[in-house]
Each structure stands twice: as C-alpha cells, then as structure tokens.
Amino acid sequence: MAEKKKQETSGEGLYGVVAGDSAISTVGIGRGLNYRGYAIQDLAESATFEEVAHLLIKGTLPSESELKALRAQLSELRDLPSELKGVLESTPKTSHPMDVMRTISSYMGLIEPETKTNDHYQISFRLIAMFGPALIYWYHFAHSGIRIETRTKPEDSVALNFMKLLLLKDDIDPLVVKTVDVSLILYAEHDFNASTFAARVIVSTRSDFYSAITGAIGALRGPLHGGANEAAMYFLEPLKDTNHAEKVLKEHFSKKQLIMGFGHRIYKKEDPRSVIIQQFSRKLSEKSFGKPNLYKVSEYVERRMLEEKKMYPNLDFYSASAYHQCGIPTELFTPIFVISRTTGWGAHIIEQRGSTKLIRPSSNYIGPNNLPFVQMKDRVNALKPKL
C-alpha cells in the first residue's frame, strides 16, 4: 500500500510534482518559456535586461520614466562598501568564483541587513547592480593587484558595466554588449528550478532575503544545475576541428560519458533559449575578433549529439561559445548566471512571502523497522544503516 502511494504522489527528485502556485513564469508551455505571460522570444528581441528585471520583481514592464529611474538606481547601487572591498581583497586567488559570489551575498547581509526601509525590493536591485562589480573587483585584485572603480557611466546597462569592468576599457563592441544583455534575459528565470526552490524553502521559514539568495547560490554552484556552460566550454576549447571533434565524441559515446550542455529536465526537445543565444554565437563568429572555428565545431557537436543521442542543446551549450567570443573567462560563466537569476530569485522570494505555509514535504521511508535496541557490549556487529 505504501509503495502504491509513493508511485502516485512522488517523483524522484520531485520530478512531475507540483509544489505550489506561481504567477512568475511558465516552462514548456506555449512558445516554451514565458515571464509573467510574455514569451521569451519577444523579450529577448525587444526588451533589455533592466526591463525584464522590473517585470519579474515589480510585476510589470516599466514605463519610460520607470525604466529611466531604475537605470539611475542601478548605477547608484554599483558602489561597493569599503568593508566588502576588504573582504574581497583577502579572498584567495584560488577561490571558486561561485564561492566568491556566495560570500558577497552573505557578507552584504551583515553590513546592509534587511529592514523595513532596506526591503526585499531594494535588496533585489542592490544585488543585481553590485554582484557583477564585486565579482570583477575580486577578479582583478586577485589576479593582478588592481583596484577598480566599479561605477561607469550612469546610463550604462548591467551588461555594459560588466564588460567595461572586465575588459578594463570603455569601447565595447555593441554586439558583445547585446549578447551579454540577451543572455541575462535568458538566464533570468525558470520556474521552480533547484536554486529557486531552495530560495523559496529558505524564505518560507521566515528567514531573511540574503539567506535565501546565499542558499540559492549554493544550489546553483552544483554542476547538475549551474556550471554546464563552463563544462561545455572546457569540452569545446581543445577541439581543433570537426575531425578532432568526431574522434573525441566517439570516445565519449563508447564510454557513455556525459557531454554537458545537452538535454533538459523539462524541455524534451528544443530549448527555446538555445535557439536565441546560438544566433548571437554565430554573429560573433563572423566578427573580426570572433572564432568561426569554435562556432563550426559547436554546430558539428550539436548535429552529432542529435544523431547519436537524440539530445538537443540547452541554453548552456551555445552560451559557452558566445561568452568565450565576448572575452569572458570560462570560470566567470556561472557567476554571470547568478547576476541574471537574482531577478528570478528575488521575484520568487517576494511571491513566497505572500504565503503563510512552511514548505515541508515528507519522505517515503525505506529504512528498517522494529529493530530491537542493541546494548553497547553487543554493538560490534550491529546493523549499520546505509548512508
């Protein structure tokens, strides 16, 4: 009877389980992905990341005056507290960039705690504005001892500010800026994914905003959730040409080794975001600074994965070659995911706070029953549980 109940009510890893109501996004419905009713294709084509951030966190697309005010607010919020700079300067060069992002979130909770005036809306935009500058401040100081100024021109977008700070120059190719901006839109939100659900669980206990974001970053750090774009780049970068790619692919196929950037828990066929970012990877490959061979090899790998495994690329696969051609170091790919997804996390935290229910599921117990208590002197061969 218990086994039958398990089959009816639960899925492994909660697959197929509806864990709550949300008005933020739909995945795998309509044109594949929608943010508050708007198709991702339309948002990527016509909106900016700042507009999408307003849409997700505030609930509506901003008016012209609201967007202007938001851009000014984000510019002001890029300044880093001196205390945080000290923490970043003491953070080892060998630190995983995702650990740096987690530390930034946690430390900001100490020096700018959530209050009635510094509420979840304010903190959402504060973190969106300063995550990138803080990461790049650490990156340059750790690798070259340079202390950067994190504020660029007031009108600079999140994408342009990030690229200016990373490349230490003001003249950034417009296609690079657009690519990064669109990628931020594509990574911004994705329903009850692992990190978002972690954030909702945390905040359902009435914990603070920073704790939820820090927990979400911890979940995203895992390679089965975030990190696939980095893994895809590490796979692609050594491939010299399509012949070399074929040889490596055959080795992976014969050994049944996983190739990151393909398949998705929800999308059984084409990830609608992949089609969009692929176009930008292709356009970048046609620029003088682009890497046409990288794009050609990526296309070849995509074709062979479909032929051999019937697997389609997800957002991470072509994001790898797109980011690489923008001049972004591979180890910073997943932290960019954090900058973007903070919009979705913030929206879900705010929405979850509208519920009075603690998220507390039950498990299907599969351990032993009715064991007699074993005295200390008899425990040498006592039954050991499987951990």
Coordinates of C-alpha atoms in Angstrom, one line a residue:
M1 CA 0.0 0.0 0.0
A2 CA 2.9 2.4 0.9
E3 CA 4.6 1.6 -2.4
K4 CA 1.5 2.4 -4.4
K5 CA 1.1 5.7 -2.6
K6 CA 4.7 6.5 -3.5
Q7 CA 4.1 5.9 -7.2
E8 CA 1.0 8.1 -7.2
T9 CA 2.3 11.1 -5.2
S10 CA 6.0 11.5 -5.7
G11 CA 8.6 11.5 -8.4
E12 CA 12.3 11.0 -8.0
G13 CA 13.9 14.4 -7.4
L14 CA 10.3 15.8 -7.1
Y15 CA 10.0 15.4 -10.9
G16 CA 6.5 16.0 -12.0
V17 CA 5.4 17.1 -8.6
V18 CA 3.6 20.5 -8.5
A19 CA 5.0 22.2 -5.4
G20 CA 3.0 25.4 -5.4
D21 CA 1.3 28.2 -7.4
S22 CA 3.3 30.9 -9.1
A23 CA 2.5 33.8 -11.4
I24 CA 6.1 34.4 -12.4
S25 CA 6.9 32.1 -15.3
T26 CA 5.8 29.0 -17.3
V27 CA 8.2 26.5 -18.7
G28 CA 7.4 24.1 -21.5
I29 CA 4.1 25.8 -22.2
G30 CA 3.1 27.9 -25.3
R31 CA 6.3 29.0 -27.0
G32 CA 8.4 27.3 -24.4
L33 CA 9.1 29.9 -21.8
N34 CA 7.2 32.9 -20.6
Y35 CA 7.9 35.5 -18.0
R36 CA 4.7 36.8 -16.4
G37 CA 2.9 36.0 -19.7
Y38 CA 5.5 37.4 -22.1
A39 CA 7.2 35.0 -24.5
I40 CA 11.0 34.8 -24.0
Q41 CA 11.4 35.3 -27.8
D42 CA 9.7 38.7 -27.6
L43 CA 11.6 39.7 -24.5
A44 CA 15.0 38.8 -26.0
E45 CA 14.2 40.6 -29.2
S46 CA 12.6 43.8 -27.9
A47 CA 13.4 44.3 -24.2
T48 CA 16.6 45.0 -22.2
F49 CA 17.7 43.1 -19.1
E50 CA 16.7 46.1 -16.9
E51 CA 13.1 45.9 -18.3
V52 CA 13.0 42.2 -17.6
A53 CA 14.3 42.8 -14.1
H54 CA 11.5 45.3 -13.5
L55 CA 9.0 42.9 -15.0
L56 CA 10.0 39.9 -12.8
I57 CA 10.5 41.8 -9.5
K58 CA 7.8 44.5 -9.7
G59 CA 5.4 42.5 -11.9
T60 CA 5.0 44.8 -14.9
L61 CA 7.1 46.1 -17.8
P62 CA 8.3 49.5 -16.8
S63 CA 7.1 52.8 -18.4
E64 CA 9.8 55.1 -19.9
S65 CA 10.1 57.1 -16.7
E66 CA 10.2 53.9 -14.5
L67 CA 13.0 52.5 -16.7
K68 CA 14.9 55.7 -16.5
A69 CA 14.6 55.7 -12.7
L70 CA 15.6 52.1 -12.5
R71 CA 18.7 52.6 -14.6
A72 CA 19.7 55.6 -12.4
Q73 CA 19.1 53.5 -9.2
L74 CA 21.2 50.6 -10.5
S75 CA 24.0 53.0 -11.4
E76 CA 24.0 54.4 -7.8
L77 CA 23.9 50.9 -6.3
R78 CA 27.1 49.7 -8.0
D79 CA 29.3 51.3 -5.4
L80 CA 31.0 48.7 -3.1
P81 CA 31.2 49.3 0.7
S82 CA 34.8 49.6 1.9
E83 CA 34.2 46.7 4.3
L84 CA 33.3 44.4 1.3
K85 CA 36.3 45.5 -0.6
G86 CA 38.4 44.4 2.3
V87 CA 36.8 41.0 2.3
L88 CA 37.3 40.6 -1.4
E89 CA 40.9 41.6 -1.2
S90 CA 41.5 39.0 1.4
T91 CA 39.7 36.3 -0.6
P92 CA 42.3 33.9 -2.2
K93 CA 43.0 33.9 -5.9
T94 CA 42.4 30.2 -5.9
S95 CA 38.8 30.6 -4.6
H96 CA 36.0 29.3 -6.8
P97 CA 34.2 32.3 -8.3
M98 CA 30.9 30.9 -7.1
D99 CA 32.2 30.8 -3.6
V100 CA 33.1 34.5 -4.0
M101 CA 29.5 35.2 -5.1
R102 CA 28.2 33.3 -2.1
T103 CA 30.5 35.3 0.2
I104 CA 29.4 38.6 -1.3
S105 CA 25.7 37.8 -0.7
S106 CA 26.3 36.6 2.9
Y107 CA 28.6 39.5 3.8
M108 CA 26.1 42.1 2.4
G109 CA 23.6 40.6 4.8
L110 CA 25.8 41.6 7.7
I111 CA 26.6 45.2 6.6
E112 CA 23.3 46.1 4.9
P113 CA 20.8 43.8 6.6
E114 CA 17.2 43.6 5.5
T115 CA 15.0 46.1 7.3
K116 CA 11.6 47.9 6.7
T117 CA 13.4 50.5 4.7
N118 CA 16.0 48.2 3.1
D119 CA 13.3 45.8 1.9
H120 CA 13.3 42.9 -0.5
Y121 CA 12.8 45.2 -3.5
Q122 CA 15.7 47.4 -2.6
I123 CA 18.0 44.4 -1.9
S124 CA 17.0 42.7 -5.1
F125 CA 18.2 45.7 -7.2
R126 CA 21.2 46.3 -4.9
L127 CA 22.5 42.7 -5.6
I128 CA 21.7 42.9 -9.3
A129 CA 23.6 46.1 -9.5
M130 CA 26.7 45.1 -7.4
F131 CA 27.1 41.4 -7.9
G132 CA 29.0 42.0 -11.2
P133 CA 31.2 44.9 -10.0
A134 CA 32.0 43.0 -6.8
L135 CA 33.0 39.8 -8.7
I136 CA 35.2 41.8 -11.1
Y137 CA 36.7 43.8 -8.3
W138 CA 37.8 40.5 -6.7
Y139 CA 38.9 39.0 -10.0
H140 CA 41.2 41.9 -11.0
F141 CA 42.6 42.4 -7.5
A142 CA 43.3 38.6 -7.1
H143 CA 44.9 38.2 -10.5
S144 CA 46.8 41.5 -11.0
G145 CA 46.5 43.5 -7.8
I146 CA 44.4 46.2 -9.5
R147 CA 41.7 48.0 -7.5
I148 CA 39.0 49.0 -10.0
E149 CA 36.4 51.8 -9.8
T150 CA 33.1 49.9 -10.1
R151 CA 30.8 52.7 -11.4
T152 CA 30.9 53.5 -15.1
K153 CA 28.7 56.0 -16.9
P154 CA 25.2 56.4 -15.3
E155 CA 23.5 55.3 -18.4
D156 CA 25.4 52.1 -18.7
S157 CA 23.4 48.9 -18.6
V158 CA 24.2 46.0 -16.3
A159 CA 25.7 44.2 -19.4
L160 CA 27.8 47.2 -20.5
N161 CA 29.0 47.9 -17.0
F162 CA 30.1 44.3 -16.5
M163 CA 32.0 44.2 -19.8
K164 CA 33.7 47.6 -19.2
L165 CA 34.9 46.5 -15.8
L166 CA 36.0 43.0 -17.0
L167 CA 37.9 44.2 -20.1
L168 CA 39.1 47.5 -18.4
K169 CA 38.1 49.6 -21.4
D170 CA 35.2 51.8 -22.5
D171 CA 34.9 50.8 -26.1
I172 CA 33.0 47.6 -26.1
D173 CA 31.6 46.2 -29.4
P174 CA 27.8 46.7 -29.4
L175 CA 27.3 43.0 -30.4
V176 CA 29.2 41.9 -27.4
V177 CA 27.0 44.1 -25.1
K178 CA 23.8 42.9 -26.8
T179 CA 24.9 39.3 -26.5
V180 CA 25.6 39.6 -22.7
D181 CA 22.3 41.6 -22.3
V182 CA 20.3 38.9 -24.0
S183 CA 22.0 36.1 -22.1
L184 CA 21.0 37.9 -18.9
I185 CA 17.4 37.9 -20.1
L186 CA 17.5 34.2 -21.0
Y187 CA 19.0 33.1 -17.7
A188 CA 16.8 35.4 -15.5
E189 CA 14.0 33.0 -14.6
H190 CA 13.0 29.3 -14.9
D191 CA 10.1 28.4 -12.6
F192 CA 10.8 26.1 -9.6
N193 CA 14.3 25.1 -10.6
A194 CA 16.7 23.8 -7.9
S195 CA 18.2 27.1 -6.8
T196 CA 14.9 28.9 -6.9
F197 CA 13.1 26.2 -4.9
A198 CA 15.9 26.3 -2.4
A199 CA 15.4 30.1 -2.0
R200 CA 11.6 29.6 -1.6
V201 CA 12.2 26.8 1.0
I202 CA 14.5 29.1 3.0
V203 CA 12.3 32.1 2.9
S204 CA 9.2 30.0 3.8
T205 CA 10.8 29.7 7.3
R206 CA 10.6 33.5 7.6
S207 CA 14.4 33.8 7.1
D208 CA 15.9 36.9 5.6
F209 CA 16.4 37.8 1.9
Y210 CA 20.2 37.3 2.0
S211 CA 19.9 33.9 3.5
A212 CA 17.6 32.8 0.6
I213 CA 19.9 34.2 -2.0
T214 CA 23.0 32.7 -0.4
G215 CA 21.3 29.3 -0.3
A216 CA 20.3 29.7 -3.9
I217 CA 23.9 30.4 -5.0
G218 CA 24.9 27.3 -3.1
A219 CA 22.4 25.2 -5.1
L220 CA 23.5 26.8 -8.4
R221 CA 27.1 26.0 -7.6
G222 CA 26.4 22.3 -8.1
P223 CA 27.4 21.0 -11.6
L224 CA 24.0 19.4 -12.2
H225 CA 22.3 22.9 -12.0
G226 CA 24.8 25.7 -12.8
G227 CA 28.2 25.2 -14.4
A228 CA 27.1 23.4 -17.5
N229 CA 28.1 26.4 -19.7
E230 CA 31.6 26.2 -18.2
A231 CA 31.8 22.4 -18.7
A232 CA 30.7 22.9 -22.3
M233 CA 33.5 25.4 -22.9
Y234 CA 36.1 23.1 -21.3
F235 CA 34.9 20.4 -23.7
L236 CA 34.8 22.6 -26.8
E237 CA 38.0 24.6 -26.3
P238 CA 40.6 21.8 -27.0
L239 CA 38.8 20.6 -30.2
K240 CA 40.9 21.7 -33.2
D241 CA 38.3 21.0 -35.9
T242 CA 35.4 18.8 -36.8
N243 CA 37.6 15.7 -37.4
H244 CA 39.0 16.1 -34.0
A245 CA 35.6 16.7 -32.6
E246 CA 34.3 13.4 -34.1
K247 CA 37.2 11.4 -32.6
V248 CA 36.5 12.9 -29.1
L249 CA 32.8 12.4 -29.5
K250 CA 33.2 8.7 -30.4
E251 CA 35.3 8.2 -27.3
H252 CA 32.6 9.8 -25.2
F253 CA 29.9 7.8 -26.9
S254 CA 31.7 4.5 -26.5
K255 CA 32.3 5.2 -22.8
K256 CA 28.8 6.6 -22.2
Q257 CA 30.3 9.8 -20.9
L258 CA 28.1 12.8 -20.3
I259 CA 28.6 15.9 -22.6
M260 CA 27.3 18.9 -20.7
G261 CA 25.1 21.5 -22.4
F262 CA 22.6 18.9 -23.8
G263 CA 19.2 17.8 -22.7
H264 CA 16.9 19.3 -20.1
R265 CA 14.7 18.2 -17.3
I266 CA 11.7 20.0 -18.7
Y267 CA 12.4 20.5 -22.4
K268 CA 12.3 17.2 -24.1
K269 CA 13.2 18.7 -27.5
E270 CA 14.4 22.1 -28.3
D271 CA 15.2 24.6 -25.5
P272 CA 13.8 27.9 -26.9
R273 CA 16.6 29.9 -25.2
S274 CA 19.2 27.9 -27.1
V275 CA 18.0 29.0 -30.5
I276 CA 18.2 32.6 -29.4
I277 CA 21.8 32.5 -28.0
Q278 CA 23.0 30.4 -30.9
Q279 CA 22.2 33.3 -33.2
F280 CA 24.4 35.5 -31.2
S281 CA 27.3 33.0 -31.1
R282 CA 27.0 32.8 -34.9
K283 CA 27.0 36.6 -35.4
L284 CA 30.0 36.9 -33.0
S285 CA 31.9 34.2 -35.1
E286 CA 31.5 36.5 -38.1
K287 CA 33.2 39.5 -36.4
S288 CA 37.0 40.2 -36.8
F289 CA 37.5 39.1 -33.2
G290 CA 35.2 36.1 -33.5
K291 CA 36.2 32.5 -33.5
P292 CA 34.5 30.9 -36.6
N293 CA 36.1 27.5 -36.0
L294 CA 34.7 27.4 -32.4
Y295 CA 31.2 28.0 -33.8
K296 CA 31.7 25.5 -36.6
V297 CA 32.8 22.8 -34.1
S298 CA 29.9 23.7 -31.8
E299 CA 27.4 23.2 -34.7
Y300 CA 29.1 19.9 -35.5
V301 CA 28.8 18.7 -31.9
E302 CA 25.2 19.7 -31.9
R303 CA 24.4 17.7 -35.0
R304 CA 26.2 14.6 -33.8
M305 CA 24.5 14.7 -30.4
L306 CA 21.1 14.8 -32.1
E307 CA 22.1 12.0 -34.5
E308 CA 23.7 9.8 -31.8
K309 CA 21.8 10.6 -28.6
K310 CA 18.6 12.4 -29.9
M311 CA 19.5 15.2 -27.5
Y312 CA 19.1 18.9 -28.2
P313 CA 21.3 21.6 -26.8
N314 CA 20.1 23.6 -23.9
L315 CA 20.9 27.3 -23.1
D316 CA 24.3 26.5 -21.7
F317 CA 25.8 24.9 -24.8
Y318 CA 25.8 28.0 -27.2
S319 CA 26.2 30.3 -24.2
A320 CA 29.7 28.8 -23.8
S321 CA 30.9 29.8 -27.3
A322 CA 29.0 33.2 -27.1
Y323 CA 30.6 34.1 -23.8
H324 CA 34.0 32.9 -24.9
Q325 CA 33.9 35.1 -28.0
C326 CA 32.9 38.1 -25.8
G327 CA 36.2 37.7 -24.0
I328 CA 34.7 36.4 -20.8
P329 CA 36.9 33.9 -18.8
T330 CA 35.3 30.5 -18.5
E331 CA 35.4 30.5 -14.7
L332 CA 33.1 33.5 -14.7
F333 CA 30.3 32.0 -16.8
T334 CA 28.3 30.6 -13.8
P335 CA 28.6 33.8 -11.8
I336 CA 27.0 35.7 -14.7
F337 CA 24.2 33.2 -14.2
V338 CA 23.9 34.4 -10.6
I339 CA 23.7 38.1 -11.7
S340 CA 20.9 37.3 -14.0
R341 CA 19.0 34.7 -11.9
T342 CA 18.9 37.1 -8.9
T343 CA 16.0 38.7 -10.7
G344 CA 14.1 35.4 -10.7
W345 CA 15.2 34.5 -7.2
G346 CA 14.1 37.9 -5.9
A347 CA 10.7 37.6 -7.6
H348 CA 10.1 34.1 -6.1
I349 CA 11.2 35.2 -2.6
I350 CA 8.7 38.1 -2.7
E351 CA 6.0 35.8 -4.0
Q352 CA 6.7 33.1 -1.4
R353 CA 6.4 35.7 1.4
G354 CA 2.8 36.0 0.4
S355 CA 2.2 32.5 1.7
T356 CA 1.8 31.6 5.4
K357 CA 2.9 28.0 4.8
L358 CA 6.2 26.5 5.6
I359 CA 7.5 24.3 2.8
R360 CA 7.9 20.9 4.5
P361 CA 7.4 17.8 2.3
S362 CA 7.5 14.3 3.6
S363 CA 9.7 11.4 2.5
N364 CA 8.9 7.8 1.7
Y365 CA 10.7 5.9 4.4
I366 CA 12.7 2.9 3.1
G367 CA 14.7 2.0 6.2
P368 CA 14.4 -0.9 8.6
N369 CA 11.6 -1.2 11.1
N370 CA 11.0 -2.7 14.6
L371 CA 14.7 -3.2 15.4
P372 CA 15.5 -4.4 19.0
F373 CA 17.7 -2.0 20.9
V374 CA 21.4 -3.2 20.9
Q375 CA 23.3 -2.8 24.2
M376 CA 26.8 -1.2 24.0
K377 CA 28.6 -4.5 24.6
D378 CA 26.8 -6.2 21.7
R379 CA 27.3 -3.4 19.1
V380 CA 30.4 -4.8 17.3
N381 CA 28.3 -6.4 14.6
A382 CA 25.3 -4.2 14.9
L383 CA 23.3 -3.4 11.8
K384 CA 24.8 -0.3 10.1
P385 CA 22.5 2.0 8.2
K386 CA 23.2 2.8 4.6
L387 CA 24.2 6.5 4.5

